[in-house]
PDB file of C-alpha atoms in Angstrom:
ATOM      1  CA  UNK A   1     -18.126   0.782  41.980  1.00  0.00           C
ATOM      2  CA  UNK A   2     -20.156   3.217  40.298  1.00  0.00           C
ATOM      3  CA  UNK A   3     -19.531   3.909  36.563  1.00  0.00           C
ATOM      4  CA  UNK A   4     -17.672   7.031  35.507  1.00  0.00           C
ATOM      5  CA  UNK A   5     -17.912   9.271  32.677  1.00  0.00           C
ATOM      6  CA  UNK A   6     -16.032  12.169  31.083  1.00  0.00           C
ATOM      7  CA  UNK A   7     -17.388  14.696  33.463  1.00  0.00           C
ATOM      8  CA  UNK A   8     -15.931  13.026  36.495  1.00  0.00           C
ATOM      9  CA  UNK A   9     -12.355  13.527  35.301  1.00  0.00           C
ATOM     10  CA  UNK A  10     -12.771  17.237  34.483  1.00  0.00           C
ATOM     11  CA  UNK A  11     -12.185  18.406  38.222  1.00  0.00           C
ATOM     12  CA  UNK A  12      -9.491  15.840  38.693  1.00  0.00           C
ATOM     13  CA  UNK A  13      -7.597  17.017  35.449  1.00  0.00           C
ATOM     14  CA  UNK A  14      -7.978  20.689  36.436  1.00  0.00           C
ATOM     15  CA  UNK A  15      -6.444  20.012  39.797  1.00  0.00           C
ATOM     16  CA  UNK A  16      -3.272  18.709  38.066  1.00  0.00           C
ATOM     17  CA  UNK A  17      -3.182  21.624  35.218  1.00  0.00           C
ATOM     18  CA  UNK A  18      -4.856  24.658  37.136  1.00  0.00           C
ATOM     19  CA  UNK A  19      -3.902  27.195  34.269  1.00  0.00           C
ATOM     20  CA  UNK A  20      -5.882  25.236  31.608  1.00  0.00           C
ATOM     21  CA  UNK A  21      -9.632  26.334  31.914  1.00  0.00           C
ATOM     22  CA  UNK A  22     -12.408  23.782  32.570  1.00  0.00           C
ATOM     23  CA  UNK A  23     -14.085  24.381  29.507  1.00  0.00           C
ATOM     24  CA  UNK A  24     -10.911  23.607  27.466  1.00  0.00           C
ATOM     25  CA  UNK A  25     -10.310  20.363  29.342  1.00  0.00           C
ATOM     26  CA  UNK A  26     -14.021  19.380  28.584  1.00  0.00           C
ATOM     27  CA  UNK A  27     -13.186  19.879  24.826  1.00  0.00           C
ATOM     28  CA  UNK A  28      -9.771  18.096  24.879  1.00  0.00           C
ATOM     29  CA  UNK A  29     -11.640  15.078  26.859  1.00  0.00           C
ATOM     30  CA  UNK A  30     -14.584  14.850  24.509  1.00  0.00           C
ATOM     31  CA  UNK A  31     -12.448  14.951  21.214  1.00  0.00           C
ATOM     32  CA  UNK A  32     -10.062  12.365  22.793  1.00  0.00           C
ATOM     33  CA  UNK A  33     -12.928   9.848  23.745  1.00  0.00           C
ATOM     34  CA  UNK A  34     -14.790  10.607  20.688  1.00  0.00           C
ATOM     35  CA  UNK A  35     -11.548   9.713  18.634  1.00  0.00           C
ATOM     36  CA  UNK A  36     -10.863   6.437  20.462  1.00  0.00           C
ATOM     37  CA  UNK A  37     -14.489   5.488  19.994  1.00  0.00           C
ATOM     38  CA  UNK A  38     -14.785   6.278  16.400  1.00  0.00           C
ATOM     39  CA  UNK A  39     -11.273   4.657  15.488  1.00  0.00           C
ATOM     40  CA  UNK A  40     -12.384   1.283  17.167  1.00  0.00           C
ATOM     41  CA  UNK A  41     -15.652   1.442  15.385  1.00  0.00           C
ATOM     42  CA  UNK A  42     -13.810   1.754  11.995  1.00  0.00           C
ATOM     43  CA  UNK A  43     -11.820  -1.421  13.351  1.00  0.00           C
ATOM     44  CA  UNK A  44      -8.382   0.135  13.912  1.00  0.00           C
ATOM     45  CA  UNK A  45      -6.581  -0.556  17.241  1.00  0.00           C
ATOM     46  CA  UNK A  46      -5.681   2.228  19.723  1.00  0.00           C
ATOM     47  CA  UNK A  47      -2.538   2.598  21.629  1.00  0.00           C
ATOM     48  CA  UNK A  48      -1.767   5.557  24.107  1.00  0.00           C
ATOM     49  CA  UNK A  49       1.765   5.474  25.459  1.00  0.00           C
ATOM     50  CA  UNK A  50       4.117   8.055  27.464  1.00  0.00           C
ATOM     51  CA  UNK A  51       7.009   8.592  25.027  1.00  0.00           C
ATOM     52  CA  UNK A  52       8.783  10.494  27.918  1.00  0.00           C
ATOM     53  CA  UNK A  53       8.724   7.431  30.437  1.00  0.00           C
ATOM     54  CA  UNK A  54       8.746   4.889  27.573  1.00  0.00           C
ATOM     55  CA  UNK A  55       5.843   2.972  28.994  1.00  0.00           C
ATOM     56  CA  UNK A  56       2.369   2.001  27.411  1.00  0.00           C
ATOM     57  CA  UNK A  57      -0.576   3.327  29.259  1.00  0.00           C
ATOM     58  CA  UNK A  58      -3.407   1.255  27.335  1.00  0.00           C
ATOM     59  CA  UNK A  59      -3.864  -0.680  24.185  1.00  0.00           C
ATOM     60  CA  UNK A  60      -7.299  -1.553  22.514  1.00  0.00           C
ATOM     61  CA  UNK A  61      -6.860  -4.314  20.084  1.00  0.00           C
ATOM     62  CA  UNK A  62      -5.718  -7.944  19.815  1.00  0.00           C
ATOM     63  CA  UNK A  63      -2.455  -9.140  20.904  1.00  0.00           C
ATOM     64  CA  UNK A  64      -1.120 -12.632  19.753  1.00  0.00           C
ATOM     65  CA  UNK A  65       1.942 -14.508  20.024  1.00  0.00           C
ATOM     66  CA  UNK A  66       1.490 -16.669  16.771  1.00  0.00           C
ATOM     67  CA  UNK A  67       3.712 -14.768  14.122  1.00  0.00           C
ATOM     68  CA  UNK A  68       1.403 -15.795  11.085  1.00  0.00           C
ATOM     69  CA  UNK A  69      -1.669 -14.480  12.705  1.00  0.00           C
ATOM     70  CA  UNK A  70       0.033 -11.405  13.927  1.00  0.00           C
ATOM     71  CA  UNK A  71       1.267 -10.837  10.411  1.00  0.00           C
ATOM     72  CA  UNK A  72      -2.424 -10.969   8.778  1.00  0.00           C
ATOM     73  CA  UNK A  73      -3.910  -9.070  11.554  1.00  0.00           C
ATOM     74  CA  UNK A  74      -1.146  -6.171  10.971  1.00  0.00           C
ATOM     75  CA  UNK A  75      -2.111  -6.266   7.296  1.00  0.00           C
ATOM     76  CA  UNK A  76      -5.703  -5.866   8.150  1.00  0.00           C
ATOM     77  CA  UNK A  77      -5.350  -3.108  10.611  1.00  0.00           C
ATOM     78  CA  UNK A  78      -2.838  -1.323   8.197  1.00  0.00           C
ATOM     79  CA  UNK A  79      -5.376  -1.424   5.531  1.00  0.00           C
ATOM     80  CA  UNK A  80      -7.989  -0.037   8.111  1.00  0.00           C
ATOM     81  CA  UNK A  81      -5.613   2.720   8.915  1.00  0.00           C
ATOM     82  CA  UNK A  82      -4.850   3.636   5.208  1.00  0.00           C
ATOM     83  CA  UNK A  83      -8.561   3.915   4.576  1.00  0.00           C
ATOM     84  CA  UNK A  84      -9.231   5.999   7.841  1.00  0.00           C
ATOM     85  CA  UNK A  85      -6.300   8.307   6.655  1.00  0.00           C
ATOM     86  CA  UNK A  86      -7.634   8.597   2.880  1.00  0.00           C
ATOM     87  CA  UNK A  87     -11.034   9.620   4.137  1.00  0.00           C
ATOM     88  CA  UNK A  88      -9.833  12.120   6.936  1.00  0.00           C
ATOM     89  CA  UNK A  89      -7.473  13.882   4.657  1.00  0.00           C
ATOM     90  CA  UNK A  90     -10.203  13.975   1.751  1.00  0.00           C
ATOM     91  CA  UNK A  91      -7.953  12.870  -0.784  1.00  0.00           C
ATOM     92  CA  UNK A  92      -9.696  12.804  -4.126  1.00  0.00           C
ATOM     93  CA  UNK A  93      -9.568   9.489  -6.037  1.00  0.00           C
ATOM     94  CA  UNK A  94      -6.991  10.013  -9.149  1.00  0.00           C
ATOM     95  CA  UNK A  95      -9.055   7.637 -11.455  1.00  0.00           C
ATOM     96  CA  UNK A  96      -6.793   4.544 -11.150  1.00  0.00           C
ATOM     97  CA  UNK A  97      -6.946   1.143  -9.856  1.00  0.00           C
ATOM     98  CA  UNK A  98      -3.784  -0.681  -8.858  1.00  0.00           C
ATOM     99  CA  UNK A  99      -2.929  -4.334  -8.847  1.00  0.00           C
ATOM    100  CA  UNK A 100       0.207  -6.413  -8.402  1.00  0.00           C
ATOM    101  CA  UNK A 101       1.354  -9.564 -10.263  1.00  0.00           C
ATOM    102  CA  UNK A 102       3.791 -12.394  -9.062  1.00  0.00           C
ATOM    103  CA  UNK A 103       6.698 -13.475 -10.973  1.00  0.00           C
ATOM    104  CA  UNK A 104       4.850 -16.066 -12.767  1.00  0.00           C
ATOM    105  CA  UNK A 105       1.835 -13.728 -13.793  1.00  0.00           C
ATOM    106  CA  UNK A 106       4.204 -11.275 -15.104  1.00  0.00           C
ATOM    107  CA  UNK A 107       6.027 -13.973 -17.116  1.00  0.00           C
ATOM    108  CA  UNK A 108       2.801 -14.783 -18.554  1.00  0.00           C
ATOM    109  CA  UNK A 109       1.993 -11.177 -19.360  1.00  0.00           C
ATOM    110  CA  UNK A 110       5.215 -10.989 -21.112  1.00  0.00           C
ATOM    111  CA  UNK A 111       4.800 -14.063 -23.251  1.00  0.00           C
ATOM    112  CA  UNK A 112       1.483 -12.373 -24.476  1.00  0.00           C
ATOM    113  CA  UNK A 113       3.675  -9.562 -26.155  1.00  0.00           C
ATOM    114  CA  UNK A 114       4.684 -10.358 -29.820  1.00  0.00           C
ATOM    115  CA  UNK A 115       8.373 -10.121 -30.857  1.00  0.00           C
ATOM    116  CA  UNK A 116       7.644  -9.358 -34.365  1.00  0.00           C
ATOM    117  CA  UNK A 117       4.723  -7.683 -36.593  1.00  0.00           C
ATOM    118  CA  UNK A 118       2.226  -5.237 -34.923  1.00  0.00           C
ATOM    119  CA  UNK A 119       2.408  -4.828 -31.059  1.00  0.00           C
ATOM    120  CA  UNK A 120      -0.463  -6.401 -29.133  1.00  0.00           C
ATOM    121  CA  UNK A 121      -2.989  -4.216 -27.300  1.00  0.00           C
ATOM    122  CA  UNK A 122      -5.090  -6.391 -25.356  1.00  0.00           C
ATOM    123  CA  UNK A 123      -3.433  -8.563 -22.509  1.00  0.00           C
ATOM    124  CA  UNK A 124      -5.043 -11.161 -20.148  1.00  0.00           C
ATOM    125  CA  UNK A 125      -3.746 -10.715 -16.543  1.00  0.00           C
ATOM    126  CA  UNK A 126      -5.679 -13.580 -15.126  1.00  0.00           C
ATOM    127  CA  UNK A 127      -7.534 -13.307 -11.854  1.00  0.00           C
ATOM    128  CA  UNK A 128      -6.428 -10.097 -10.010  1.00  0.00           C
ATOM    129  CA  UNK A 129      -7.705  -7.958  -7.107  1.00  0.00           C
ATOM    130  CA  UNK A 130      -8.029  -4.232  -8.027  1.00  0.00           C
ATOM    131  CA  UNK A 131      -7.213  -1.656  -5.324  1.00  0.00           C
ATOM    132  CA  UNK A 132      -8.252   2.086  -5.284  1.00  0.00           C
ATOM    133  CA  UNK A 133      -5.346   3.071  -3.195  1.00  0.00           C
ATOM    134  CA  UNK A 134      -1.842   2.265  -4.211  1.00  0.00           C
ATOM    135  CA  UNK A 135      -0.805   2.068  -0.327  1.00  0.00           C
ATOM    136  CA  UNK A 136      -3.529  -0.627   0.212  1.00  0.00           C
ATOM    137  CA  UNK A 137      -2.511  -2.468  -2.849  1.00  0.00           C
ATOM    138  CA  UNK A 138       1.285  -2.739  -1.787  1.00  0.00           C
ATOM    139  CA  UNK A 139       0.167  -3.685   1.925  1.00  0.00           C
ATOM    140  CA  UNK A 140      -2.302  -6.589   0.786  1.00  0.00           C
ATOM    141  CA  UNK A 141      -0.205  -7.745  -2.392  1.00  0.00           C
ATOM    142  CA  UNK A 142       2.811  -8.171  -0.085  1.00  0.00           C
ATOM    143  CA  UNK A 143       3.751 -11.342  -2.080  1.00  0.00           C
ATOM    144  CA  UNK A 144       3.656  -9.380  -5.420  1.00  0.00           C
ATOM    145  CA  UNK A 145       6.647  -7.852  -7.271  1.00  0.00           C
ATOM    146  CA  UNK A 146       5.121  -5.884 -10.232  1.00  0.00           C
ATOM    147  CA  UNK A 147       2.611  -3.295  -9.908  1.00  0.00           C
ATOM    148  CA  UNK A 148       0.493  -1.913 -12.505  1.00  0.00           C
ATOM    149  CA  UNK A 149      -2.401   0.825 -12.561  1.00  0.00           C
ATOM    150  CA  UNK A 150      -5.153   0.976 -14.987  1.00  0.00           C
ATOM    151  CA  UNK A 151      -7.791   4.001 -15.449  1.00  0.00           C
ATOM    152  CA  UNK A 152     -11.490   3.415 -14.399  1.00  0.00           C
ATOM    153  CA  UNK A 153     -14.124   5.916 -15.150  1.00  0.00           C
ATOM    154  CA  UNK A 154     -16.472   4.603 -12.334  1.00  0.00           C
ATOM    155  CA  UNK A 155     -15.695   4.058  -8.622  1.00  0.00           C
ATOM    156  CA  UNK A 156     -15.957   0.399  -7.890  1.00  0.00           C
ATOM    157  CA  UNK A 157     -15.071   0.740  -4.153  1.00  0.00           C
ATOM    158  CA  UNK A 158     -11.814   0.178  -2.183  1.00  0.00           C
ATOM    159  CA  UNK A 159     -11.387  -3.286  -3.804  1.00  0.00           C
ATOM    160  CA  UNK A 160     -12.858  -5.534  -6.402  1.00  0.00           C
ATOM    161  CA  UNK A 161     -11.937  -8.979  -7.652  1.00  0.00           C
ATOM    162  CA  UNK A 162     -11.642  -9.433 -11.318  1.00  0.00           C
ATOM    163  CA  UNK A 163     -11.567 -13.006 -13.163  1.00  0.00           C
ATOM    164  CA  UNK A 164      -9.623 -13.334 -16.555  1.00  0.00           C
ATOM    165  CA  UNK A 165      -9.106  -9.365 -16.309  1.00  0.00           C
ATOM    166  CA  UNK A 166      -8.317  -8.297 -19.874  1.00  0.00           C
ATOM    167  CA  UNK A 167      -7.423  -4.617 -20.697  1.00  0.00           C
ATOM    168  CA  UNK A 168      -5.309  -2.536 -23.175  1.00  0.00           C
ATOM    169  CA  UNK A 169      -4.889   0.396 -20.654  1.00  0.00           C
ATOM    170  CA  UNK A 170      -2.642  -1.298 -17.762  1.00  0.00           C
ATOM    171  CA  UNK A 171       0.508   0.798 -17.102  1.00  0.00           C
ATOM    172  CA  UNK A 172       3.377  -0.726 -15.501  1.00  0.00           C
ATOM    173  CA  UNK A 173       4.464   1.232 -12.368  1.00  0.00           C
ATOM    174  CA  UNK A 174       7.204  -0.465 -10.546  1.00  0.00           C
ATOM    175  CA  UNK A 175       9.197  -3.704  -9.277  1.00  0.00           C
ATOM    176  CA  UNK A 176       9.281  -4.314  -5.640  1.00  0.00           C
ATOM    177  CA  UNK A 177      11.638  -7.035  -4.347  1.00  0.00           C
ATOM    178  CA  UNK A 178       9.553  -9.507  -2.198  1.00  0.00           C
ATOM    179  CA  UNK A 179      11.011  -9.421   1.492  1.00  0.00           C
ATOM    180  CA  UNK A 180       8.003 -10.783   3.698  1.00  0.00           C
ATOM    181  CA  UNK A 181       7.308  -8.236   6.561  1.00  0.00           C
ATOM    182  CA  UNK A 182       9.745  -5.854   5.349  1.00  0.00           C
ATOM    183  CA  UNK A 183       7.721  -5.503   2.109  1.00  0.00           C
ATOM    184  CA  UNK A 184       4.813  -3.951   4.066  1.00  0.00           C
ATOM    185  CA  UNK A 185       6.577  -0.687   4.910  1.00  0.00           C
ATOM    186  CA  UNK A 186       8.061   0.087   1.502  1.00  0.00           C
TER     187      UNK A 186
END
């Protein structure tokens, strides 16, 4: 069986849709195949389905029956999707890095605040991961409940690990109840 390329399908598609010019079909196929290739090169999965007939046409990615493996794979792919959309939409960085704390870490943060006297400025948050994109932080820190942001002048990349992170600029954002897989979509 000989290998086929995009040009082999132009006449076949034109026969099914005779009102569409061949040049437009060529552009559509070129764009679609290039998108599939680039998204897979970025590390994203691709799924094409027929919504009318409610069936899948094809899927490029990894399928597993192990729910724990699927959970971590889903987190990895959602992170990739967020970064791709962030770049495609050309969203300008807001100058903040985001991080989450568990209940225990948050209680440690609260214990550093003084009840009397002059308010403390500098707080030690321990070892944390800083994320450039809030949605990526919420996905990767699925087991965290308290979220903060801290301003940065320098772009450190999408994420960076900080040991014994001490700052006076951390700003509390919100509380999110831990709900396992449901937490990823909030």
